[in-house]
């Protein structure tokens, strides 16, 4: 399903808001002209609020035709992969965002193999990139590699479930995993703090490597350093989403209405939604770089080792790239040389014909 939607992200009333228009500060001007390509995967049991959160994050309905499966449908359901692409533009900055949903994950009675289709999807994108990179059209590669995976943890599970541990351990060397606690409005502040600490301990105890937010450079300004520190301390982000706009003190806000009040999605005192969005935007480039330099390179080395290119697998990333494409480069050079000779011949013939014409 491919959608095209132009959404306006500007919301000056939101404190600490970082929009996509800030992306050019991070990257090269050429990328601004070309636009950004980013793929986000969301994984977690159904009903944890994944689609609602994604729609709240990007203010667009990514799943207009989605059908909610019934309990009977879920019993022996296998995991499917559902990629939706939207083009978002904000103040002249274009973002081609692909969100990969994984409906059916964790829904079956036996969830033993349910992360395998997800693993395969991630590998398939690396494989495609590897083929494109060594092909003739490598300047115009569409990058569909998964740059970030939001892993949704249930707020009612008292920590990580065995499936959560199994999934993260199977995928932490393949993709940047960002753990999030779903539906945080169902917990009190104290419960959130306790659950966060418990999850982080379990992540450490099980040797899981979640995405490590980069440290700020010493020359960054103090505000940025402070923001980065609070982003780091917020992991796992406790978030809530909503598709409803509710009026609070004369202002329309995205929130969830309870008999005792409103939980505002974009209020940093109520949940980490703003933190999660800031993390995604401020570190979008880093997420892409880690995907390319660490996860993709792991995949490439393994792939080369399997196909007998073991020696190439231990070289530096630049060296490896050169080696894998050197045959193609050589063929390309030969063709270019041939073309140049033919052009010279045509030019000589044209000159001769012109001379003959003058002589006649
Ligand atoms: P998905 O299956 O993970 O994509 O979940 P959905 O986004 O379809 O949400 C499932 C149900 O949970 C819907 O009824 C949503 O209204 C509700 N929901 C979504 N996000 C939240 C949240 O943050 N808090 C609460 N309390 N409910 C939510």
Coordinates of C-alpha atoms and ligand atoms in Angstrom, one line a residue:
X1 CA 0.0 0.0 0.0
X2 CA 1.6 3.3 -1.0
X3 CA 0.0 6.5 0.2
X4 CA 0.9 10.0 -0.5
X5 CA 0.1 12.6 2.0
X6 CA 1.5 16.1 2.8
X7 CA 1.2 16.8 6.4
X8 CA 2.1 19.9 8.4
X9 CA 4.1 19.1 11.5
X10 CA 4.5 22.6 12.7
X11 CA 3.0 23.0 16.2
X12 CA 4.7 26.0 17.8
X13 CA 2.6 25.6 20.9
X14 CA 4.3 22.3 21.8
X15 CA 7.3 22.9 24.1
X16 CA 10.5 21.2 23.1
X17 CA 9.0 20.4 19.7
X18 CA 11.4 19.3 17.0
X19 CA 10.0 19.1 13.5
X20 CA 11.3 17.5 10.3
X21 CA 12.4 20.9 9.0
X22 CA 15.3 20.7 11.4
X23 CA 16.8 17.7 9.5
X24 CA 18.9 19.9 7.2
X25 CA 20.9 21.0 10.3
X26 CA 22.1 17.4 10.6
X27 CA 22.8 16.5 7.0
X28 CA 24.3 17.5 3.8
X29 CA 22.4 20.0 1.6
X30 CA 22.4 17.4 -1.2
X31 CA 20.2 15.2 0.9
X32 CA 17.8 18.1 1.5
X33 CA 17.3 18.4 -2.2
X34 CA 16.9 14.7 -2.7
X35 CA 14.8 14.2 0.4
X36 CA 15.3 11.8 3.2
X37 CA 14.5 8.1 3.2
X38 CA 13.7 6.5 6.5
X39 CA 12.1 3.2 7.4
X40 CA 10.6 2.6 10.8
X41 CA 9.4 -0.8 11.9
X42 CA 6.9 -1.3 14.7
X43 CA 6.7 -4.6 16.5
X44 CA 4.5 -5.7 19.4
X45 CA 1.4 -7.7 20.2
X46 CA -1.8 -6.4 18.6
X47 CA -3.8 -4.0 20.6
X48 CA -0.8 -2.3 22.2
X49 CA -1.5 0.9 20.3
X50 CA 1.2 0.7 17.6
X51 CA -0.9 2.1 14.8
X52 CA -2.4 4.9 17.0
X53 CA 1.1 5.9 18.0
X54 CA 2.5 5.9 14.5
X55 CA -0.5 8.0 13.3
X56 CA 0.0 10.4 16.2
X57 CA 3.8 10.7 15.5
X58 CA 3.4 11.5 11.9
X59 CA 0.0 13.1 12.0
X60 CA -1.2 11.1 9.1
X61 CA -3.4 8.1 8.8
X62 CA -1.0 5.4 7.6
X63 CA -3.6 2.7 7.8
X64 CA -6.9 3.9 6.3
X65 CA -8.0 0.5 5.2
X66 CA -6.9 -1.5 8.2
X67 CA -9.2 -4.3 9.5
X68 CA -8.9 -5.3 13.1
X69 CA -8.6 -9.1 13.3
X70 CA -11.1 -10.9 15.6
X71 CA -9.9 -13.2 18.4
X72 CA -10.7 -16.2 16.3
X73 CA -8.6 -14.8 13.4
X74 CA -5.7 -14.4 15.7
X75 CA -5.6 -18.0 17.0
X76 CA -3.4 -19.5 14.3
X77 CA -2.4 -16.3 12.6
X78 CA 1.0 -16.0 11.2
X79 CA 3.0 -12.8 11.2
X80 CA 2.6 -10.7 8.1
X81 CA 4.6 -7.7 7.0
X82 CA 2.8 -4.6 6.0
X83 CA 4.9 -1.6 4.6
X84 CA 3.2 1.8 4.0
X85 CA 5.0 4.7 2.6
X86 CA 4.1 8.4 3.0
X87 CA 5.8 11.5 1.6
X88 CA 5.9 14.2 4.2
X89 CA 6.9 17.7 3.5
X90 CA 7.7 20.4 6.0
X91 CA 9.1 23.8 5.1
X92 CA 10.6 22.4 1.9
X93 CA 12.2 19.4 3.5
X94 CA 10.9 16.1 2.1
X95 CA 10.8 12.9 4.0
X96 CA 9.9 9.6 2.4
X97 CA 8.9 7.6 5.4
X98 CA 8.1 3.9 5.3
X99 CA 6.5 2.3 8.3
X100 CA 6.7 -1.4 8.5
X101 CA 4.0 -3.0 10.7
X102 CA 4.1 -6.6 11.7
X103 CA 0.5 -7.6 12.4
X104 CA 0.0 -11.0 14.0
X105 CA 3.2 -10.8 16.1
X106 CA 2.7 -12.5 19.4
X107 CA -0.9 -13.2 18.7
X108 CA -0.8 -17.0 18.2
X109 CA -0.9 -19.5 21.0
X110 CA 2.5 -20.8 19.9
X111 CA 4.7 -17.8 19.2
X112 CA 7.9 -19.8 18.9
X113 CA 8.8 -18.7 15.4
X114 CA 6.9 -15.5 15.1
X115 CA 10.0 -13.3 14.8
X116 CA 11.4 -15.2 11.9
X117 CA 9.3 -13.5 9.1
X118 CA 10.5 -10.2 10.6
X119 CA 14.1 -11.3 10.6
X120 CA 13.7 -12.4 7.0
X121 CA 12.2 -9.1 6.0
X122 CA 15.1 -7.2 7.4
X123 CA 17.6 -9.5 5.7
X124 CA 15.8 -9.3 2.4
X125 CA 16.1 -5.5 2.4
X126 CA 19.9 -5.8 3.1
X127 CA 20.2 -8.4 0.3
X128 CA 18.4 -6.1 -2.1
X129 CA 20.6 -3.2 -1.1
X130 CA 23.7 -5.3 -1.5
X131 CA 22.6 -6.3 -5.0
X132 CA 21.8 -2.7 -5.9
X133 CA 25.0 -1.5 -4.5
X134 CA 27.1 -3.8 -6.7
X135 CA 24.9 -3.1 -9.8
X136 CA 25.2 -0.5 -12.5
X137 CA 22.5 1.8 -11.0
X138 CA 24.1 2.3 -7.7
X139 CA 23.7 6.1 -7.7
X140 CA 19.9 5.8 -7.6
X141 CA 19.4 3.1 -5.0
X142 CA 16.2 3.3 -3.0
X143 CA 17.1 2.5 0.5
X144 CA 14.4 0.3 2.1
X145 CA 16.6 -1.0 4.9
X146 CA 15.0 -0.8 8.3
X147 CA 16.7 2.0 10.2
X148 CA 14.8 1.7 13.5
X149 CA 12.5 -0.7 15.2
X150 CA 10.1 0.5 17.9
X151 CA 9.6 -2.6 20.2
X152 CA 6.3 -2.3 22.1
X153 CA 6.3 -3.7 25.6
X154 CA 3.0 -4.3 27.4
X155 CA 2.3 -2.0 30.4
X156 CA 0.6 -4.9 32.2
X157 CA 3.4 -7.5 31.9
X158 CA 5.5 -6.6 34.9
X159 CA 8.6 -6.4 32.8
X160 CA 9.8 -8.3 29.7
X161 CA 8.0 -11.4 28.6
X162 CA 10.0 -14.4 27.3
X163 CA 9.0 -13.5 23.7
X164 CA 10.3 -9.9 24.2
X165 CA 13.6 -11.2 25.3
X166 CA 13.8 -13.7 22.5
X167 CA 12.9 -11.1 19.9
X168 CA 15.4 -8.5 21.0
X169 CA 18.2 -11.1 21.3
X170 CA 17.5 -12.4 17.8
X171 CA 17.4 -9.0 16.3
X172 CA 19.8 -6.7 18.2
X173 CA 22.6 -7.3 15.7
X174 CA 20.3 -6.6 12.8
X175 CA 18.5 -3.4 13.6
X176 CA 18.4 -0.5 16.0
X177 CA 15.9 -1.5 18.6
X178 CA 14.2 1.3 20.6
X179 CA 12.1 -0.2 23.4
X180 CA 8.8 1.6 24.3
X181 CA 6.3 1.0 27.0
X182 CA 2.9 1.0 25.4
X183 CA -0.2 2.7 26.8
X184 CA 1.6 4.5 29.6
X185 CA -1.6 6.3 30.5
X186 CA -2.7 3.1 32.2
X187 CA 0.1 3.3 34.7
X188 CA 0.9 5.8 37.5
X189 CA 4.2 7.8 37.4
X190 CA 5.7 5.6 40.1
X191 CA 4.6 2.4 38.3
X192 CA 6.3 3.8 35.1
X193 CA 9.5 4.5 36.9
X194 CA 9.6 1.0 38.4
X195 CA 8.7 -0.7 35.2
X196 CA 11.4 1.3 33.3
X197 CA 14.1 0.3 35.8
X198 CA 12.9 -3.4 35.7
X199 CA 13.0 -3.5 31.9
X200 CA 16.5 -1.9 31.7
X201 CA 17.8 -4.4 34.3
X202 CA 16.3 -7.3 32.3
X203 CA 17.8 -5.9 29.1
X204 CA 21.2 -5.8 30.7
X205 CA 20.9 -9.2 32.3
X206 CA 20.0 -10.8 29.0
X207 CA 22.9 -9.1 27.2
X208 CA 20.5 -7.3 24.9
X209 CA 21.9 -4.4 22.9
X210 CA 19.3 -1.8 22.3
X211 CA 20.0 1.4 20.3
X212 CA 22.6 3.4 22.1
X213 CA 21.9 7.1 21.8
X214 CA 25.1 8.8 20.8
X215 CA 26.9 11.0 23.3
X216 CA 26.8 14.7 22.7
X217 CA 30.0 16.3 21.2
X218 CA 31.9 18.5 23.7
X219 CA 31.3 21.5 21.3
X220 CA 27.5 21.1 21.3
X221 CA 25.6 23.8 23.2
X222 CA 24.4 23.1 26.7
X223 CA 20.7 22.9 25.8
X224 CA 21.4 20.2 23.3
X225 CA 23.5 18.2 25.8
X226 CA 20.8 18.5 28.4
X227 CA 18.1 17.4 25.9
X228 CA 20.3 14.5 24.9
X229 CA 20.8 13.4 28.5
X230 CA 17.1 13.5 29.2
X231 CA 16.5 11.5 26.0
X232 CA 18.9 8.8 27.2
X233 CA 17.4 8.7 30.7
X234 CA 13.9 8.2 29.2
X235 CA 14.7 4.9 27.6
X236 CA 12.4 2.8 27.5
X237 CA 10.1 5.6 26.4
X238 CA 6.7 5.3 28.1
X239 CA 4.3 6.5 25.5
X240 CA 0.6 6.9 24.8
X241 CA -1.1 7.8 21.5
X242 CA -4.5 9.0 20.5
X243 CA -6.4 9.8 17.3
X244 CA -8.7 12.2 19.2
X245 CA -8.4 15.9 19.6
X246 CA -9.8 17.2 22.9
X247 CA -10.3 20.7 24.1
X248 CA -8.2 21.6 27.2
X249 CA -8.3 25.2 28.5
X250 CA -9.5 26.5 25.1
X251 CA -6.8 24.6 23.1
X252 CA -7.4 21.5 21.0
X253 CA -4.9 18.8 22.1
X254 CA -4.3 15.2 21.1
X255 CA -5.3 13.2 24.1
X256 CA -7.2 10.5 25.9
X257 CA -10.3 11.5 27.9
X258 CA -10.9 9.9 31.3
X259 CA -13.6 10.7 33.9
X260 CA -10.9 12.4 36.0
X261 CA -9.3 14.4 33.3
X262 CA -7.3 14.3 30.0
X263 CA -4.0 12.6 29.3
X264 CA -2.3 14.8 26.8
X265 CA -0.2 12.9 24.3
X266 CA 2.1 15.9 23.6
X267 CA 2.6 17.0 27.2
X268 CA 6.0 15.9 28.5
X269 CA 4.6 15.7 32.1
X270 CA 2.0 13.1 31.0
X271 CA 4.1 10.8 28.8
X272 CA 7.3 10.4 26.8
X273 CA 5.7 10.9 23.4
X274 CA 7.6 14.2 22.7
X275 CA 10.8 12.5 23.8
X276 CA 10.3 9.6 21.5
X277 CA 9.6 12.0 18.5
X278 CA 12.6 14.2 19.4
X279 CA 14.8 11.1 19.6
X280 CA 13.7 9.9 16.2
X281 CA 14.2 13.3 14.6
X282 CA 17.4 14.4 16.3
X283 CA 19.0 11.0 15.8
X284 CA 17.5 10.1 12.4
X285 CA 20.9 10.5 10.7
X286 CA 22.7 8.5 13.4
X287 CA 20.1 5.7 13.1
X288 CA 20.8 5.6 9.3
X289 CA 24.5 5.6 9.9
X290 CA 24.5 2.8 12.5
X291 CA 22.3 0.8 10.1
X292 CA 24.7 1.2 7.3
X293 CA 28.0 1.0 9.1
X294 CA 27.2 -1.6 11.7
X295 CA 24.1 -3.8 10.9
X296 CA 24.5 -3.7 7.1
X297 CA 28.2 -4.3 7.3
X298 CA 27.6 -7.3 9.6
X299 CA 25.2 -8.7 7.1
X300 CA 27.6 -8.1 4.2
X301 CA 30.6 -9.8 6.0
X302 CA 28.5 -12.8 6.8
X303 CA 27.2 -12.9 3.3
X304 CA 30.7 -12.6 1.8
X305 CA 32.0 -15.2 4.1
X306 CA 29.3 -17.6 3.1
X307 CA 29.8 -17.0 -0.6
X308 CA 33.6 -17.7 -0.3
X309 CA 34.7 -14.1 0.0
X310 CA 36.0 -14.7 3.5
X311 CA 39.1 -12.5 3.1
X312 CA 37.0 -9.5 2.0
X313 CA 34.9 -9.9 5.1
X314 CA 37.6 -8.6 7.5
X315 CA 38.5 -5.5 5.6
X316 CA 37.4 -2.0 6.4
X317 CA 33.9 -1.0 5.2
X318 CA 35.3 1.2 2.4
X319 CA 37.7 -1.5 1.3
X320 CA 34.9 -4.0 1.2
X321 CA 32.7 -1.8 -0.9
X322 CA 35.5 -1.3 -3.3
X323 CA 36.3 -5.0 -3.6
X324 CA 32.8 -6.2 -4.1
X325 CA 32.2 -3.8 -7.0
X326 CA 35.6 -3.9 -8.6
X327 CA 34.6 -6.4 -11.3
X328 CA 31.7 -4.3 -12.2
X329 CA 33.8 -1.2 -12.2
X330 CA 36.3 -2.8 -14.6
X331 CA 33.5 -3.8 -17.0
X332 CA 32.1 -0.3 -16.8
X333 CA 35.5 1.2 -17.5
X334 CA 36.0 -1.0 -20.6
X335 CA 32.6 0.0 -21.9
X336 CA 33.3 3.6 -21.3
X337 CA 36.7 3.2 -23.2
X338 CA 34.9 1.5 -26.1
X339 CA 32.3 4.3 -26.2
X340 CA 35.0 6.9 -26.3
X341 CA 36.8 5.2 -29.2
X342 CA 33.5 4.9 -31.1
X343 CA 32.8 8.6 -30.5
X344 CA 36.3 9.5 -31.8
X345 CA 35.7 7.4 -34.9
X346 CA 32.3 9.0 -35.6
X347 CA 34.0 12.5 -35.1
X348 CA 36.7 11.5 -37.6
X349 CA 34.2 10.2 -40.2
X350 CA 32.1 13.4 -39.8
X351 CA 35.2 15.5 -40.3
X352 CA 36.2 13.5 -43.4
X353 CA 32.7 13.8 -44.9
X354 CA 32.7 17.5 -44.2
X355 CA 36.0 17.9 -46.0
X356 CA 34.8 15.9 -49.0
X357 CA 31.7 18.1 -49.1
X358 CA 34.0 21.2 -49.3
X359 CA 36.2 19.6 -52.0
X360 CA 33.2 18.8 -54.3
Ligands
LIG1 P1 -2.2 -2.0 17.4 O1 -3.0 -3.3 17.2 O2 -1.0 -2.3 18.2 O3 -1.9 -1.3 16.1 O4 -3.2 -1.1 18.3 P2 -4.2 0.1 17.9 O5 -3.4 1.3 17.6 O6 -5.1 -0.4 16.9 O7 -4.9 0.3 19.3 C1 -5.7 -0.7 19.9 C2 -6.7 -0.1 20.9 O8 -6.0 0.5 22.0 C3 -7.6 1.0 20.3 O9 -8.8 0.9 20.9 C4 -6.9 2.3 20.7 O10 -7.8 3.3 20.9 C5 -6.3 1.9 22.1 N1 -5.1 2.7 22.3 C6 -4.2 3.0 21.4 N2 -3.2 3.7 22.0 C7 -3.5 3.8 23.3 C8 -2.9 4.4 24.5 O11 -1.8 5.0 24.4 N3 -3.5 4.3 25.7 C9 -4.7 3.6 25.8 N4 -5.2 3.6 27.0 N5 -5.3 3.0 24.8 C10 -4.7 3.1 23.5

